[in-house]
Every structure is written in structure tokens, then in C-alpha cells.
Coordinates of C-alpha atoms in Angstrom, one line a residue:
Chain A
X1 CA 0.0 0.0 0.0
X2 CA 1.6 3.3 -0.8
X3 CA -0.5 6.4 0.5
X4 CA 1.2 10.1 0.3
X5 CA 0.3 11.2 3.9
X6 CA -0.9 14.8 4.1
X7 CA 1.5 17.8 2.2
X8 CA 2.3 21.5 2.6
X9 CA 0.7 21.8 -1.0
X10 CA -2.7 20.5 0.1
X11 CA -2.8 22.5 3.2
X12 CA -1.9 25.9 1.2
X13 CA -4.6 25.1 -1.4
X14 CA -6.9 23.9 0.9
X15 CA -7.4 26.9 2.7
X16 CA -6.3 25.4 6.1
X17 CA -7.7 22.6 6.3
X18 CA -5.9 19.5 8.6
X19 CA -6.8 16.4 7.3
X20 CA -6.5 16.5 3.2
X21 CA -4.7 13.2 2.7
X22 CA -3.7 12.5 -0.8
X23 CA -4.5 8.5 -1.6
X24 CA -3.0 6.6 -4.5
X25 CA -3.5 3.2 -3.5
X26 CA -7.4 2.3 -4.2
X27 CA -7.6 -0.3 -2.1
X28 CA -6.4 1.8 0.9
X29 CA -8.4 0.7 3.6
X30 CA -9.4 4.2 4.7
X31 CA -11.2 4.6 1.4
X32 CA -13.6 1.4 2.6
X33 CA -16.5 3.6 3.2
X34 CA -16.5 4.5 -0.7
X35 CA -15.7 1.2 -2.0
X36 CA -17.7 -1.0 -4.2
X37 CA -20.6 1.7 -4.4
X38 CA -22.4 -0.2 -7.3
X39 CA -23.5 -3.3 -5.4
X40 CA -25.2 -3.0 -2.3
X41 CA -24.4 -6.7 -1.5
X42 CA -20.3 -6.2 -1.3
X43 CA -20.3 -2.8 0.5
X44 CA -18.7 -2.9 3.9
X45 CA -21.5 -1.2 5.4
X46 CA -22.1 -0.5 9.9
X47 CA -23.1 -3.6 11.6
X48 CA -26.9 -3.9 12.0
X49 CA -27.6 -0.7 9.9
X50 CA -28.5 -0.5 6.5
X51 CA -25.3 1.4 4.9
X52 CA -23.8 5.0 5.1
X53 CA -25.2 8.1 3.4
X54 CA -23.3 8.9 0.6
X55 CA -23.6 12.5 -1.0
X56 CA -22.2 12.5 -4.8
X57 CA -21.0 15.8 -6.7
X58 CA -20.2 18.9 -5.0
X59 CA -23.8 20.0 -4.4
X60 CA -25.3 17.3 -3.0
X61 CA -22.3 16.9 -1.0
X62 CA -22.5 20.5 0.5
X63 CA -25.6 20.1 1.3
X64 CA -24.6 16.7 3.5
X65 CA -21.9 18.9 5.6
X66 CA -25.1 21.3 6.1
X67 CA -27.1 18.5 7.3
X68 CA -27.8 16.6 10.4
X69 CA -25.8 13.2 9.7
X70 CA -22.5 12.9 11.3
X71 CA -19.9 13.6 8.2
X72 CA -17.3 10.5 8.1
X73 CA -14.9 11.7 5.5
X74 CA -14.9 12.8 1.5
X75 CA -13.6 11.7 -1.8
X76 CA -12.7 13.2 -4.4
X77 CA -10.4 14.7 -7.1
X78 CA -8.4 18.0 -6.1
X79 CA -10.9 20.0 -8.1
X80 CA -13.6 19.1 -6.5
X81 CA -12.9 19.0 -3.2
X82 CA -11.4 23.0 -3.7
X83 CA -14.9 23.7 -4.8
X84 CA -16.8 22.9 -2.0
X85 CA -15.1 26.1 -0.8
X86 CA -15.6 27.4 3.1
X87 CA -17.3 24.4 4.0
X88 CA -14.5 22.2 4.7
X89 CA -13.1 24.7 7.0
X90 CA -15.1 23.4 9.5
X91 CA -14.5 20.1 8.8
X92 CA -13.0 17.5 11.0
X93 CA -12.6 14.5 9.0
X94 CA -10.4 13.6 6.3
X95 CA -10.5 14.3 3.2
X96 CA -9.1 12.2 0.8
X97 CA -7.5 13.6 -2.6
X98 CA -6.8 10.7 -5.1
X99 CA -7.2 11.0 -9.0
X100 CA -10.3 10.0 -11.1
X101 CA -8.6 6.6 -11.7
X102 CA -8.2 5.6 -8.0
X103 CA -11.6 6.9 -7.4
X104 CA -13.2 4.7 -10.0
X105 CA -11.5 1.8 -8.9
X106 CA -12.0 2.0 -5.7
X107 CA -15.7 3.0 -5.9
X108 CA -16.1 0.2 -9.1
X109 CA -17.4 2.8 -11.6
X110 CA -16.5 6.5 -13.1
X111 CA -18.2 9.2 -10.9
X112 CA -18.6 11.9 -13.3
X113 CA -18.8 14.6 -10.2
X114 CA -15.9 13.8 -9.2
X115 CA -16.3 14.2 -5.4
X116 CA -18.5 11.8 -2.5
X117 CA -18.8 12.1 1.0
X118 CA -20.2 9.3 3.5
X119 CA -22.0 10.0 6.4
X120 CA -23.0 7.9 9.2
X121 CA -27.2 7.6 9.3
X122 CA -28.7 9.3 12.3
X123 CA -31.8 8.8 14.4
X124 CA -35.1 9.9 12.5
X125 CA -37.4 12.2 13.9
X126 CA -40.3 11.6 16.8
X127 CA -43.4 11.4 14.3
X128 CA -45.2 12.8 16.8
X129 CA -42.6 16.0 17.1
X130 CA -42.1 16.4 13.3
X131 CA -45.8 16.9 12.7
X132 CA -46.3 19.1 15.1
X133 CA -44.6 21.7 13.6
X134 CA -45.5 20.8 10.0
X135 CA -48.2 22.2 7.9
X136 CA -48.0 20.6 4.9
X137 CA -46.8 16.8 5.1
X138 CA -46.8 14.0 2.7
X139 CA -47.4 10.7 3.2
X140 CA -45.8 7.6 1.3
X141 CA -47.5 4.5 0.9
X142 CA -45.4 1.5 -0.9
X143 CA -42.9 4.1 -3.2
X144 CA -40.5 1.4 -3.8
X145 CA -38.5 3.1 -7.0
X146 CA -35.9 4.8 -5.6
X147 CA -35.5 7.6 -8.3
X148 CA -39.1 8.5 -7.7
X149 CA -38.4 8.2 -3.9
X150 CA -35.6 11.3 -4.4
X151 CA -37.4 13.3 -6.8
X152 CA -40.4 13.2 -4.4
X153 CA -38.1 14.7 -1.6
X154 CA -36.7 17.3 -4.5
X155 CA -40.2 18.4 -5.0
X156 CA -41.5 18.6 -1.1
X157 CA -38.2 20.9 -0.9
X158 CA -38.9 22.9 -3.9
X159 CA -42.6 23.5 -3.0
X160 CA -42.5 24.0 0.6
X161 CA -43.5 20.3 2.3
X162 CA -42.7 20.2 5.6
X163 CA -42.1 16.9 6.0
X164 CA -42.2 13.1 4.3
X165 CA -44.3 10.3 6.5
X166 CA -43.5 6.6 5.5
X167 CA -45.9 3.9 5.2
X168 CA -45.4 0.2 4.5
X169 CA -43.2 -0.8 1.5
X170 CA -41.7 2.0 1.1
X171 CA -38.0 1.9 -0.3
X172 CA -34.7 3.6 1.8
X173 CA -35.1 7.5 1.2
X174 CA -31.3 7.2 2.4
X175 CA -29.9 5.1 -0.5
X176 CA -27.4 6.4 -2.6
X177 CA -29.6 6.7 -5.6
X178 CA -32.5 8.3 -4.2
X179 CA -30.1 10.8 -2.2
X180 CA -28.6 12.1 -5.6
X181 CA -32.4 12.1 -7.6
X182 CA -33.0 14.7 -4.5
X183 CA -30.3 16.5 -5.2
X184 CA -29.2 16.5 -1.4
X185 CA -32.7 17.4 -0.1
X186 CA -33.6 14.3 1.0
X187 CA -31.2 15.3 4.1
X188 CA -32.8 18.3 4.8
X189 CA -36.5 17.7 4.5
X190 CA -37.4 15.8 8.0
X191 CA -38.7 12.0 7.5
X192 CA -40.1 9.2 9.7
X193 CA -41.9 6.3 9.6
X194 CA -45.7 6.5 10.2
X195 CA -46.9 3.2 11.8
X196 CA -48.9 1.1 12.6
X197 CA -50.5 1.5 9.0
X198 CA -53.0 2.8 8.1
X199 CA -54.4 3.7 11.6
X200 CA -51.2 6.4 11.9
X201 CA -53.7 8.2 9.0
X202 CA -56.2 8.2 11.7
X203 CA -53.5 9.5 14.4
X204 CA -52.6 11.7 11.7
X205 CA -56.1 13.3 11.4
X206 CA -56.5 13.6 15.3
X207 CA -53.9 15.6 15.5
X208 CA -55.1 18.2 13.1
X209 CA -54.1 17.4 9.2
X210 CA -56.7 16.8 7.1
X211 CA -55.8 13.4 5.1
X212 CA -56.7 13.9 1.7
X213 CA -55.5 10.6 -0.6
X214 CA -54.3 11.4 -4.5
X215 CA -55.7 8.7 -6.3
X216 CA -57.7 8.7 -10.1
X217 CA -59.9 6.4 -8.4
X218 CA -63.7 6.8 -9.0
X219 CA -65.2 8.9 -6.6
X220 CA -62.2 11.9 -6.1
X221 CA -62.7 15.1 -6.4
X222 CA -60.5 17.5 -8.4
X223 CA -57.9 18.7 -6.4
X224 CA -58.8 22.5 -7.0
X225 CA -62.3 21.9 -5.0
X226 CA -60.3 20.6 -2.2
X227 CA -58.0 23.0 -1.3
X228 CA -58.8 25.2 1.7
X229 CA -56.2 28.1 1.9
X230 CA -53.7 28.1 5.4
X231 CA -55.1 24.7 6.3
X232 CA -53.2 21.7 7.9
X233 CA -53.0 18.9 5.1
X234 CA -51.0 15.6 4.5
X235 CA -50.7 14.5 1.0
X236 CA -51.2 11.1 1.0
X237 CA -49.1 9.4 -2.6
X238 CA -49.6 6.0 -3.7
X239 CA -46.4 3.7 -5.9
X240 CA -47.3 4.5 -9.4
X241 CA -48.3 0.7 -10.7
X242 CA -51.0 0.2 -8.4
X243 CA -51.5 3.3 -6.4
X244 CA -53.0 3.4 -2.9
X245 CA -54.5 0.9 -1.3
X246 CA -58.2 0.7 -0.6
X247 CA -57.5 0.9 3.3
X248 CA -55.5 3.9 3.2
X249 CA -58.1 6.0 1.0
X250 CA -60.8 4.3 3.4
X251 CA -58.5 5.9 5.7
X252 CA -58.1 9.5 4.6
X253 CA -60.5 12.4 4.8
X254 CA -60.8 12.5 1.2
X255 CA -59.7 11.4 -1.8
X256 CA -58.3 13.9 -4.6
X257 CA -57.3 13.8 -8.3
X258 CA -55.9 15.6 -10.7
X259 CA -57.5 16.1 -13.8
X260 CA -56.6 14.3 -16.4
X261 CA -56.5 14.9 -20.1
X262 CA -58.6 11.4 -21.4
X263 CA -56.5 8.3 -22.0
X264 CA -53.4 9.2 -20.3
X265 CA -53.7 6.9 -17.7
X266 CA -51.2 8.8 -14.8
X267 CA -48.5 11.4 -14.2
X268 CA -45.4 9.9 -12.6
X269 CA -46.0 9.7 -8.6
X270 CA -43.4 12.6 -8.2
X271 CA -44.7 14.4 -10.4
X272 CA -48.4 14.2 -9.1
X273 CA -47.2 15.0 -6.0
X274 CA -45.6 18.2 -7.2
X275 CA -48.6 19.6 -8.5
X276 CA -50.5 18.7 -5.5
X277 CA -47.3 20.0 -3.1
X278 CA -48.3 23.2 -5.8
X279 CA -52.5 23.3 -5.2
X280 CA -52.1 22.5 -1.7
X281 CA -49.0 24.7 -0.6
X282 CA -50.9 28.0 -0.8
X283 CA -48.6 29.1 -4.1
X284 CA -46.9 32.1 -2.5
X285 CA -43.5 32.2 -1.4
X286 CA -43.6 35.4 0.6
X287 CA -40.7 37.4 0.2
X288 CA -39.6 37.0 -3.5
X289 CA -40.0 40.0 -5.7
X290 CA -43.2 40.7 -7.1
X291 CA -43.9 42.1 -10.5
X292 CA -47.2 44.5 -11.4
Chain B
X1 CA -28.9 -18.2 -42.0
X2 CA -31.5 -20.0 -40.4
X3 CA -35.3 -18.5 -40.6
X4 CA -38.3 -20.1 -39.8
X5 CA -41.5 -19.2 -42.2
X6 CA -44.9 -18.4 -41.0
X7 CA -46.7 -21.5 -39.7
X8 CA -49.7 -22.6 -39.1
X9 CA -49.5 -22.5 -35.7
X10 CA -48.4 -18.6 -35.5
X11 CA -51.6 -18.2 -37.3
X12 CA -53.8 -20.1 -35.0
X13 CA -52.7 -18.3 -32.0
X14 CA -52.4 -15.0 -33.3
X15 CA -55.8 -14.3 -34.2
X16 CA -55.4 -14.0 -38.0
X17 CA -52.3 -11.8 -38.6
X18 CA -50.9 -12.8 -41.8
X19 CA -47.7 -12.0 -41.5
X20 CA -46.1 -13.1 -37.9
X21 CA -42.8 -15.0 -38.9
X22 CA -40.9 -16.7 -36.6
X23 CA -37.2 -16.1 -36.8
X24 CA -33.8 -18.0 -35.2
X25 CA -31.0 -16.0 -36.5
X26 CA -30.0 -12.8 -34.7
X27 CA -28.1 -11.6 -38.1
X28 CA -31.1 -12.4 -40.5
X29 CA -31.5 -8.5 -42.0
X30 CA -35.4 -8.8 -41.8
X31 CA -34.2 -7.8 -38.5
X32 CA -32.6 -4.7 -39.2
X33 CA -34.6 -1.9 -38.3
X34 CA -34.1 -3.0 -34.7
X35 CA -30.5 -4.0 -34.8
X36 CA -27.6 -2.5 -32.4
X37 CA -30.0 0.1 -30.8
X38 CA -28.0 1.1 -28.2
X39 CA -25.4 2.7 -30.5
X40 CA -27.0 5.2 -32.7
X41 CA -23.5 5.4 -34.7
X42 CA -23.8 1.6 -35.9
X43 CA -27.6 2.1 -36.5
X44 CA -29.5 1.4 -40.3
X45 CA -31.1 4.8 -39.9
X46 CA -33.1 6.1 -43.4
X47 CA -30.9 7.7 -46.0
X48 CA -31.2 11.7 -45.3
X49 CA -33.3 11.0 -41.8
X50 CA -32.8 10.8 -38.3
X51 CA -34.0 7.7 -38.0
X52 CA -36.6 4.9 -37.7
X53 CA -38.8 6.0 -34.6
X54 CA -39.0 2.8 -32.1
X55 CA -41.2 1.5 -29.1
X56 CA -40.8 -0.5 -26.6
X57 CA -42.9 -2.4 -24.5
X58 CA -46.7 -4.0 -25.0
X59 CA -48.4 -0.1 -23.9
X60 CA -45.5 2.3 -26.1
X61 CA -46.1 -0.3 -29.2
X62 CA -49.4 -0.1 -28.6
X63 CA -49.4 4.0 -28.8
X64 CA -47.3 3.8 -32.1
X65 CA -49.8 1.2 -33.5
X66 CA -52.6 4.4 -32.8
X67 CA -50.4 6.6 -33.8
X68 CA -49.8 8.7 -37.5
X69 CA -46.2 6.9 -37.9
X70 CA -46.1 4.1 -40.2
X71 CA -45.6 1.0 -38.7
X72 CA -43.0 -1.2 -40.9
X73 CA -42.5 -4.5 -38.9
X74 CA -42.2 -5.4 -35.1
X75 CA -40.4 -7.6 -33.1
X76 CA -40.9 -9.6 -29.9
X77 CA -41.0 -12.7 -27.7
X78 CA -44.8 -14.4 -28.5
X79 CA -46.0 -13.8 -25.0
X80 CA -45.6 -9.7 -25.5
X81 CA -47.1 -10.1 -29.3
X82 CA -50.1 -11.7 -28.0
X83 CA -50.2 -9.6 -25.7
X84 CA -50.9 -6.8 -28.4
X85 CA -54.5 -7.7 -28.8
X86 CA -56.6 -6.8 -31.6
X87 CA -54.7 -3.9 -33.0
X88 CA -52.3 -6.4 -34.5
X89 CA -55.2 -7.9 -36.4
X90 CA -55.1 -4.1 -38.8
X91 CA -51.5 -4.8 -39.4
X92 CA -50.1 -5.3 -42.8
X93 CA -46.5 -5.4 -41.7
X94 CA -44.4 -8.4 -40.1
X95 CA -44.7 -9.2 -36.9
X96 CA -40.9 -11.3 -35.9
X97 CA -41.6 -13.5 -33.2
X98 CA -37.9 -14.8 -31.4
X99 CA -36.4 -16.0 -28.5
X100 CA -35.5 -13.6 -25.4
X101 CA -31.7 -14.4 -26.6
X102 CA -32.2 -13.6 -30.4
X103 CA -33.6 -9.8 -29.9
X104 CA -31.1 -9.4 -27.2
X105 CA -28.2 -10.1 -29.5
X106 CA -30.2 -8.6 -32.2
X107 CA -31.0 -5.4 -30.4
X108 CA -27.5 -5.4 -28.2
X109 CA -29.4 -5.6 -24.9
X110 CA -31.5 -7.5 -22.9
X111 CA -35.2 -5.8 -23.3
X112 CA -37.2 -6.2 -20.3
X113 CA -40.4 -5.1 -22.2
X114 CA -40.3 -8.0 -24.6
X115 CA -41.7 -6.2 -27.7
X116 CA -40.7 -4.0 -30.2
X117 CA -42.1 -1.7 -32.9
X118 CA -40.2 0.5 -35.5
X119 CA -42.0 3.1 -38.1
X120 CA -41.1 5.2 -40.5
X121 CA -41.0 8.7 -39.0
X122 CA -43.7 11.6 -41.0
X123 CA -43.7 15.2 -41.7
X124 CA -43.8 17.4 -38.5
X125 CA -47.5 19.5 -38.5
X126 CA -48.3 23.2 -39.7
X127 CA -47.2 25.1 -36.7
X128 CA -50.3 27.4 -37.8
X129 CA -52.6 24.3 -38.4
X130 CA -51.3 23.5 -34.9
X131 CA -51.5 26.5 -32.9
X132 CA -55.0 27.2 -34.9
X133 CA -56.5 24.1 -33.0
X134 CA -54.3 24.7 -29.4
X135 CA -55.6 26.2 -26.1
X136 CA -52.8 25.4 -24.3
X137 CA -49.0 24.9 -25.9
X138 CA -45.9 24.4 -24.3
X139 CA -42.6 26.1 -26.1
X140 CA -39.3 24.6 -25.3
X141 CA -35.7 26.1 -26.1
X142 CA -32.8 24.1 -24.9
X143 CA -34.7 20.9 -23.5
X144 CA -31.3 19.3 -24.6
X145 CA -32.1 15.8 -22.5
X146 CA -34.1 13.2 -23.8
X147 CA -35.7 11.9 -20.4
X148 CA -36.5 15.5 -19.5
X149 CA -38.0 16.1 -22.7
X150 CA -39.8 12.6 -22.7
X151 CA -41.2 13.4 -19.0
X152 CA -42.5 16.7 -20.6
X153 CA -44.7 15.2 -23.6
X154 CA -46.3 12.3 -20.9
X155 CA -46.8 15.5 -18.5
X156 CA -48.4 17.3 -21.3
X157 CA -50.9 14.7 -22.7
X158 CA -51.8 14.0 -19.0
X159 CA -52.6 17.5 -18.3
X160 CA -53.9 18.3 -21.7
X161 CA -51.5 20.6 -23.4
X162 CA -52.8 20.2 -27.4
X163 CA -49.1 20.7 -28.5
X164 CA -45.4 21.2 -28.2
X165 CA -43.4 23.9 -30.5
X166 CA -39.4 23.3 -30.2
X167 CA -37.4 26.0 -30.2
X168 CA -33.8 25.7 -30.7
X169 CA -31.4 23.5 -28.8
X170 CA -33.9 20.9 -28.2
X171 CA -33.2 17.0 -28.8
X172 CA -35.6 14.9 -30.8
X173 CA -38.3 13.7 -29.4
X174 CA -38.4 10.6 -31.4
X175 CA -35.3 9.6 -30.0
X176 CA -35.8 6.1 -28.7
X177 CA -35.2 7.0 -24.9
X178 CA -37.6 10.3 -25.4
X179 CA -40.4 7.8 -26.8
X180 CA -40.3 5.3 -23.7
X181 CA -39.9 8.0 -20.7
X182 CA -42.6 10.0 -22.4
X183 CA -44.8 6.3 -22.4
X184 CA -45.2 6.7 -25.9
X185 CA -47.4 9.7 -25.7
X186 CA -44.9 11.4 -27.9
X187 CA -46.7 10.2 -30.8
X188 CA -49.6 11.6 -30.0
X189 CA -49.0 14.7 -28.8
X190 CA -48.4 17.4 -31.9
X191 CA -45.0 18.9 -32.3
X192 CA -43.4 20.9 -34.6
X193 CA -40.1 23.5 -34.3
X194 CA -40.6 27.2 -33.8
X195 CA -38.9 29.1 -36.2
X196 CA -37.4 31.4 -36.2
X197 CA -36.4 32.4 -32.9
X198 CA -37.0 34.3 -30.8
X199 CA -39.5 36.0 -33.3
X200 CA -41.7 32.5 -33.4
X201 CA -42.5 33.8 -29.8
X202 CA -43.7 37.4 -31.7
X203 CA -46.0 35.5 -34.1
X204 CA -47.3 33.2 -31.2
X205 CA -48.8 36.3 -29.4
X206 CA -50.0 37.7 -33.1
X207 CA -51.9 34.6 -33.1
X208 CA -53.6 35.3 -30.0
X209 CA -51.8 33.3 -27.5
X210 CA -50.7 35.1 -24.1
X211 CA -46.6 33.5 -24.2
X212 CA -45.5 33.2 -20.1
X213 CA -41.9 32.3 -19.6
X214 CA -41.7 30.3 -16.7
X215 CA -38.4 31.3 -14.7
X216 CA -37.5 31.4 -11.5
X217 CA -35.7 35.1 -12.4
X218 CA -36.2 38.1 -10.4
X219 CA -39.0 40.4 -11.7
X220 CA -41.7 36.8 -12.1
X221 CA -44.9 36.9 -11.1
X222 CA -46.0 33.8 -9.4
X223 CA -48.0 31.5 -11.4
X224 CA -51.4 31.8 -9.6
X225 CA -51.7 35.7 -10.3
X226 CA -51.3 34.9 -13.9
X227 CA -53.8 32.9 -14.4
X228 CA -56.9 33.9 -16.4
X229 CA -59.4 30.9 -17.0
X230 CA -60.0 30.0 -20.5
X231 CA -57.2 32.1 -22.2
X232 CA -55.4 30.8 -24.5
X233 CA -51.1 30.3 -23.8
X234 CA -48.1 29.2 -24.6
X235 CA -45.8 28.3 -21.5
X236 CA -42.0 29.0 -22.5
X237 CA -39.7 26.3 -20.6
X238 CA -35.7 26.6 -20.7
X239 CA -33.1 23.7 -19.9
X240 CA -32.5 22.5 -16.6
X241 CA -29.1 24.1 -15.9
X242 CA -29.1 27.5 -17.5
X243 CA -33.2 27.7 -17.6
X244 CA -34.3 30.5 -20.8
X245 CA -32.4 32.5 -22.3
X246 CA -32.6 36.2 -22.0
X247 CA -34.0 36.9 -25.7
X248 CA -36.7 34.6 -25.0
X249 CA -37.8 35.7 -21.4
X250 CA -37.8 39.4 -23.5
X251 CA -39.9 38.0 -26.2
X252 CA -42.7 36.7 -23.5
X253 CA -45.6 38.7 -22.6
X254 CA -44.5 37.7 -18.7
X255 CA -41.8 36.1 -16.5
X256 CA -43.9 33.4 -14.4
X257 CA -42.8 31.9 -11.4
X258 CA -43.7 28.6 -9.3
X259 CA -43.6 29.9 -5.7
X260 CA -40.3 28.2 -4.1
X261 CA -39.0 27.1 -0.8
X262 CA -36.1 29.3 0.8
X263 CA -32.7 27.5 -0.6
X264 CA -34.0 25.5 -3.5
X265 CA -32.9 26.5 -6.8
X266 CA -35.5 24.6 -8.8
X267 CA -37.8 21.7 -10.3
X268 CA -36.7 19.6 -12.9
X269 CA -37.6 20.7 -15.9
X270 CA -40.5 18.6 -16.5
X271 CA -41.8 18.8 -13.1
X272 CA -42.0 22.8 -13.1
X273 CA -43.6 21.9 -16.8
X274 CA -46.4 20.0 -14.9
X275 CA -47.0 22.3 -12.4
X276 CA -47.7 25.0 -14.7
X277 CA -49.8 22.8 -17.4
X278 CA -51.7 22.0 -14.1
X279 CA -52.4 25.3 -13.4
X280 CA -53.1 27.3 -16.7
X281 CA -55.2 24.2 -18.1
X282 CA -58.3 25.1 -16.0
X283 CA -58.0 22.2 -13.5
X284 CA -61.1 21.0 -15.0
X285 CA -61.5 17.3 -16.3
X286 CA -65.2 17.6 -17.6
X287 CA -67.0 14.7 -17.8
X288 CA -65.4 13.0 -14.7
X289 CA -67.6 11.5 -12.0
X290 CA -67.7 14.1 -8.8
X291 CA -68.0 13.8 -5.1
X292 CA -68.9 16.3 -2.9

């Protein structure tokens, strides 16, 4: 194993920060948290938990430092580790410099962006605590696609949801694939599970939310009549093939569609959320700069 | 070469189609409109054209069968062109039933959806005749990637947008990826390019349409103040990364905003696309049964 321990060069171009280790060996042991990213089955991930939290590309991986999982280190090429800029200041873990071809060996594929971080998962939220404060929440029932998993966490950012509740059957919001559709957000906006299921719908509506169930099922009503301005709603968002189940729209207050054009059978679950994150969100985002 | 001719039994279980031919040999050239599609460089594209327009999967071939593109052949294991139903039955074109094996070392990769279809493609519509019969039209400039621009056409034939004018720096939509992400509702929603640009955008508000650029720039209005039931518009949407470009935000009647969450920079693409179909279209699905 030969590993170039840390420089003068990396400390003057690093803006002061300690631990910039420069790696040339890929299978350096202290790169095992980045290893073998493609298959889930080989990666050395913590005992009993279900793998680290790994942030791709400088965004996303900004946006781990600003989050609430413990940081465990970072990987990347020189230029993208200089662009995540202040950030790293304040940084105590290493960060590892190695070239694109280490870094594709070592994480079994070419990472275009050129820079990960891993993170150590962290406690989820008290339901009970992460409602209280929310007024606009959605709830997942059986979203088992990753990639519509993260977008659905992009959009509850984008349009102002407070928070994701999950039901049965739902997939890892916390794998690496959803984490990167998100762009990042997925470790920002707050998620827990909501169980037992569906009677949490009915806990749900107890303590305040209306429960209002997107679904083109007979009987919904178009989304615009069901929007009442300021009020405490929960969004509840089905997995695209078969959508909700019967219990949980028996469970809900109502049941809500979105108009559809005839013979297109759906819009994508992340996307139907969006628009109803959109009808039900209010539509203003205060301060921005208004136009006549 | 080794080829199997119709047989009796194709004919029996295919429910009359004349032409369903059984073939062995991944090489036979019958074969060639859906050979090596994963490498548009190797592909038998039409002299002069941009190639053959292919679907994939029982629903997408289905859509093409409906659609204006002439069918030439299709291929598939016999399960998925059963599965086809009647429309097969109006076919005059050959239906090649093979193994899973042959169209994977036909095609160059296993196909989970079993079926193919290839047509010819067909001269784009009017933009006048188009826009004459539109309420609603989305305009795109820079929609350079083909899921994006796929999730926009199966966002705008759910929400009933009658048509899509490209502007420049957009991909094809025929491109195979474009035609499966959009769930084949590329072919039936109109499109044609905008030329020439930015004055298209002039003759588009000649023609009575109100054109909003939807951007999250400084100096939009949010979305729900510029909505006007029943008017007739054209939503301008820019490319993911550097969104619309300055000409045609000038070349708008009005800079439209969807309301965002402090720190998020923005929807994809085709997400913001939906939002705004959503809420220009009227929100109104006629016929649809009501509750409430």
C-alpha cells in the first residue's frame, strides 16, 4: 500500500484545512467507506444498519456537511474537493484527494462529479414532534422506486413540504440513488416512519391534518375543490403501478385527483405530488420579488 | 442463416395476422430496423433522416400502433405479441416472433419489455394548423435531455397541453429513450419547431396566445396571479441548468414563477412543466364522475 500522507501543497490550497490526505492506492483501507458503491451486496457497510449516506458531486455533498448526519470523510479529485469552498473549514474529517482513476476503482465505476462524502445515518425524527410543527406533510405509501423516492423529496423541498411520513413498503429514502435524484434534499427535509399503518392516518387526522388521498380512483374530487387556503393537510401518494391501497383511502379524509386529459392513464407519482405539493402549498413564497 | 417461415400455428394463435414470422437467426437482415439500438453510430437509420422511430414495451407499441407513424415491422418474444391484442389484427406489416436471446443479440441488450415496434417517422404538422386548434402549448428552447424532454410530452398529454413547439437546442423527441420516458405519448401529442427564434414567440402572441416564460428570475410573477381561466397560452420552458435565455424571457408577454421554498434553486424541468400545465389548463376534467 503506498498512500502520500498529508502535504504543505494540500494545506496551502486547501485553505487550512488539517486532514487533506492525498491517496493513490485504491484499495487503501481508509477509502472502505466509498468502496464497491455499485453493489449494495459487497459494501462494507455499519453492523446492523442499512449502509452509510453517501452524497455525490459537490452540491449534493455540500448540502450533507449542512445537514444533520455525522460527516465520516470525503472523496474526491483535487478540483472538487477545492470547490466545496468554506465548507470544509469546519471540517474534521479527512478528506481524501486521489485522481479520477483511483476513485473509480476504488468505488467500481467512473463518478462523473468527481467528489463523494459518507455519512454515518442518524436517528429519525419523533413522528409525533415532526408533525407538530408541520403544515403541509406527505405521506408515502409503498414508493419502492428509488428515483421517484428522491425526486419526491426534490419536490416537497422545492414547493414548501414540511415533512415526508413513510408507510409500508416504502423503499430507503437514504440510498445512494434516491439521495442524488433529490439532489441532497432528501437530508434536509425531515422523514419518519408512520406506523402502525393505516391507523397512523387516523392519528394523523387527530392531531389536526386533514388526510386527503391522491388517487384517479372513482369517486375523487379534483384537487382544486379541495383545497382550503392556510389549512393543515397531509398528502397522501400511492407507488405508481398500483396506487394506494383501498385501506388507506378508506383511511383519509378524502380522496383527490388531478384532472386528467382522457386516455393518459397517470402522471409519474413525483410528479403528481408536485402539482399537488403546488394546489395544496398556498402558491406564494412570501418574500420573493413581485412584479405589477 | 436459419429462418423459420410463418406456420400454421403462429396463425392459429395469433388471431389471423398474416404475417407473424418466426425467426432464429439474430443476423437475418429482416431484422434490421431494430438492430444495435443502443449505438445510434452503428444504427441502419433512413438515408437523409434521423431515424426509424422505435417502441418498446406492450403499452408504447401499442401507442405507435394508434399513432400517424407508419408501422414497418415489429419484433418480440410471442408472450408480448399476443399480448398486443386486436390492433395487431389491422397490421399489414411483419410481426418477428424470437427467442428472449435472439432480440437481445439482435438489439445489443436484454429488453425487459419483450416487444418492439419500428415506423417510419412523418412530416412534422403546420405550426399554424397546430397552434390554430391549441388552447394550451408548451414552447421549449434548450430541452437538450431526452428523459426531461420525454417526462415533458407524458406531463403534457396527462394535463392536456394540445401541442409542443421546439425552439432551438432541443433534442428529438423521437429519439428512442424520449419515446419510452414520455410512455409513448410522444406520438400523439403534436409537435413541430418554432422558427425562427426568438421572433416564433412574436408571431405566437400575433396569433392570440398570451406566451409566459416560466423562470424562476427576479422580476416573475407567481403562477397563480397569472392565471386567467379559458385564455389561450403558450408556456416558454428553458433547460435545466441555464433555464431561458434572455431573448426569450424578453420575447414573452411575462416572466412566471412557481412559488419556491427558501434555498431550493428549482424543479426539474419537466416537473416545473407539470406544475404549470396544471395550473393554466383550468383544472377542470369535464366529464369525470364528482363527489362532494
Amino acid at each position: 500500500m503506498s498512500v502520500a500522507a498529508r502535504s504543505g501543497r494540500d494545506h496551502a490550497k486547501l485553505r487550512g484545512v488539517a486532514q487533506v490526505i492525498e491517496v493513490t492506492d485504491p484499495s487503501d483501507p481508509r477509502l472502505d467507506d466509498f468502496r464497491d458503491l455499485s453493489s449494495a451486496d459487497r459494501r462494507p457497510d455499519r453492523p446492523g444498519g442499512r449502509g452509510l449516506v453517501i452524497a455525490e458531486g459537490v452540491v449534493v455533498v455540500q448540502r450533507l456537511l449542512a445537514s444533520r448526519y455525522p460527516v465520516r470523510g470525503l472523496l474526491g479529485v483535487r478540483r472538487r474537493i477545492e470547490a466545496l469552498g468554506p465548507e470544509l473549514d469546519r471540517l474534521d474529517v479527512p478528506a481524501y484527494v486521489a485522481t479520477a482513476e483511483v476513485m473509480a476503482e476504488t468505488v467500481g465505476f467512473h463518478l462523473n462529479r468527481g467528489v463523494l462524502a459518507a455519512a454515518d445515518r442518524a436517528t429519525p425524527p419523533d413522528v409525533a414532534e415532526l408533525a407538530a410543527k408541520a403544515r403541509v406533510l406527505a405521506v408515502l405509501e409503498g414508493v419502492g422506486d428509488h428515483e421517484n423516492l428522491g425526486s419526491i423529496f426534490r419536490n416537497a423541498a422545492a414547493l414548501g413540504v414540511d415533512g415526508v411520513l413513510l408507510g409500508p413498503g416504502c423503499s430507503d429514502p437514504l440510498y445512494r440513488r434516491s439521495v442524488r435524484v433529490s439532489m441532497g434534499h432528501v437530508l434536509a427535509v425531515p422523514f419518519a416512519p408512520l406506523e402502525p399503518w393505516p391507523d397512523g392516518l387516523k392519528w394523523l387526522r387527530d392531531s389536526g391534518f386533514r388526510v386527503l388521498a391522491l388517487t384517479p380512483a372513482a369517486g375523487s374530487v379534483p384537487l382544486s375543490e379541495a383545497v382550503r387556503p392556510g389549512e393543515r393537510v397531509a398528502v397522501l401518494l400511492g407507488s405508481e403501478g398500483p396506487g394506494l391501497t383501498e385501506e388507506a383511502i378508506a383511511a383519509a379524509d378524502a380522496a383527490v385527483r388531478i384532472p386528467m386529459a382522457g386516455g393518459v392513464d397517470s402522471l409519474n407519482v413525483a410528479t403528481a405530488g408536485a402539482v399537488a405539493f403546488y394546489a395544496l402549498g398556498g402558491g406564494d413564497d412570501g418574500g420573493a420579488a413581485r412584479q405589477g
